[in-house]
Amino acid sequence: MKPKVNILDHELVPQHIILSDVEKQEVIEKYKIKKLSQFPTISHTDPAIQLIDAKPGDLIKITRKSVTAKETPYYRLVVER
């Protein structure tokens, strides 16, 4: 069941975006990733993932706010659990 409130609008929930194939490849090259399984994972049933309609195999960029660095990107691979 999808939430009735858009949790992505809450100030404590970081921005989640699905990377395009080109952006995904750039991240893989930048961090010298050999296998997608090297990325941390996030479940396809996570509420934020469901709201952005991400599918297993998608790479998600999560932009967290940081006191010291302003914003920091984190990457997660969507998996089926």
CSV table of C-alpha atoms in Angstrom, one decimal:
chain,number,residue,atom,x,y,z
A,1,MET,CA,0.0,0.0,0.0
A,2,LYS,CA,1.4,3.4,-1.0
A,3,PRO,CA,1.6,6.1,1.7
A,4,LYS,CA,-1.0,8.8,1.8
A,5,VAL,CA,1.6,11.5,2.5
A,6,ASN,CA,4.5,12.1,0.1
A,7,ILE,CA,7.3,11.3,2.5
A,8,LEU,CA,9.8,12.8,0.0
A,9,ASP,CA,8.5,16.2,0.9
A,10,HIS,CA,9.6,15.8,4.5
A,11,GLU,CA,12.7,17.8,5.5
A,12,LEU,CA,14.4,14.8,7.1
A,13,VAL,CA,14.1,12.6,3.9
A,14,PRO,CA,17.0,13.1,1.5
A,15,GLN,CA,16.4,13.6,-2.2
A,16,HIS,CA,16.2,10.3,-4.1
A,17,ILE,CA,16.7,10.2,-7.9
A,18,ILE,CA,17.0,7.4,-10.4
A,19,LEU,CA,20.2,7.7,-12.4
A,20,SER,CA,20.1,7.4,-16.2
A,21,ASP,CA,22.2,4.7,-17.9
A,22,VAL,CA,24.8,7.4,-18.8
A,23,GLU,CA,24.9,8.7,-15.2
A,24,LYS,CA,25.1,5.2,-13.9
A,25,GLN,CA,28.1,4.4,-16.1
A,26,GLU,CA,29.8,7.7,-15.0
A,27,VAL,CA,29.5,6.7,-11.4
A,28,ILE,CA,30.7,3.2,-12.1
A,29,GLU,CA,33.8,4.6,-13.8
A,30,LYS,CA,34.4,7.3,-11.2
A,31,TYR,CA,34.4,4.8,-8.3
A,32,LYS,CA,36.1,2.0,-10.3
A,33,ILE,CA,33.2,-0.4,-9.7
A,34,LYS,CA,33.7,-3.8,-11.2
A,35,LYS,CA,30.4,-5.4,-10.3
A,36,LEU,CA,27.1,-3.7,-9.4
A,37,SER,CA,27.0,-5.9,-6.3
A,38,GLN,CA,29.7,-3.6,-4.9
A,39,PHE,CA,27.2,-0.9,-4.3
A,40,PRO,CA,25.2,-0.7,-1.1
A,41,THR,CA,21.7,-1.9,-1.7
A,42,ILE,CA,18.2,-0.6,-1.0
A,43,SER,CA,15.0,-2.7,-1.1
A,44,HIS,CA,12.5,-2.1,-3.9
A,45,THR,CA,9.9,-2.0,-1.1
A,46,ASP,CA,11.4,1.0,0.6
A,47,PRO,CA,8.8,3.8,0.7
A,48,ALA,CA,11.0,6.4,-1.0
A,49,ILE,CA,11.9,3.9,-3.7
A,50,GLN,CA,8.3,3.0,-4.4
A,51,LEU,CA,7.4,6.7,-4.6
A,52,ILE,CA,10.0,7.4,-7.3
A,53,ASP,CA,8.9,4.2,-9.1
A,54,ALA,CA,12.4,2.6,-9.1
A,55,LYS,CA,12.9,-1.0,-10.2
A,56,PRO,CA,15.5,-3.6,-9.2
A,57,GLY,CA,18.7,-2.9,-11.0
A,58,ASP,CA,18.2,0.9,-10.9
A,59,LEU,CA,21.0,3.0,-9.3
A,60,ILE,CA,19.7,5.7,-6.9
A,61,LYS,CA,21.5,8.8,-6.0
A,62,ILE,CA,20.6,9.9,-2.5
A,63,THR,CA,21.7,13.5,-1.7
A,64,ARG,CA,22.0,14.0,2.0
A,65,LYS,CA,22.5,17.3,3.7
A,66,SER,CA,25.7,17.7,5.7
A,67,VAL,CA,26.7,20.3,8.2
A,68,THR,CA,30.3,20.2,7.0
A,69,ALA,CA,30.0,19.4,3.3
A,70,LYS,CA,26.6,21.0,2.5
A,71,GLU,CA,25.4,18.0,0.4
A,72,THR,CA,26.9,14.6,0.0
A,73,PRO,CA,25.8,12.0,-2.6
A,74,TYR,CA,25.3,8.4,-1.7
A,75,TYR,CA,24.5,5.7,-4.2
A,76,ARG,CA,22.3,2.6,-3.7
A,77,LEU,CA,21.4,-0.2,-6.0
A,78,VAL,CA,17.7,-1.2,-5.9
A,79,VAL,CA,17.3,-4.9,-5.2
A,80,GLU,CA,14.4,-7.3,-4.7
A,81,ARG,CA,14.3,-8.7,-1.2
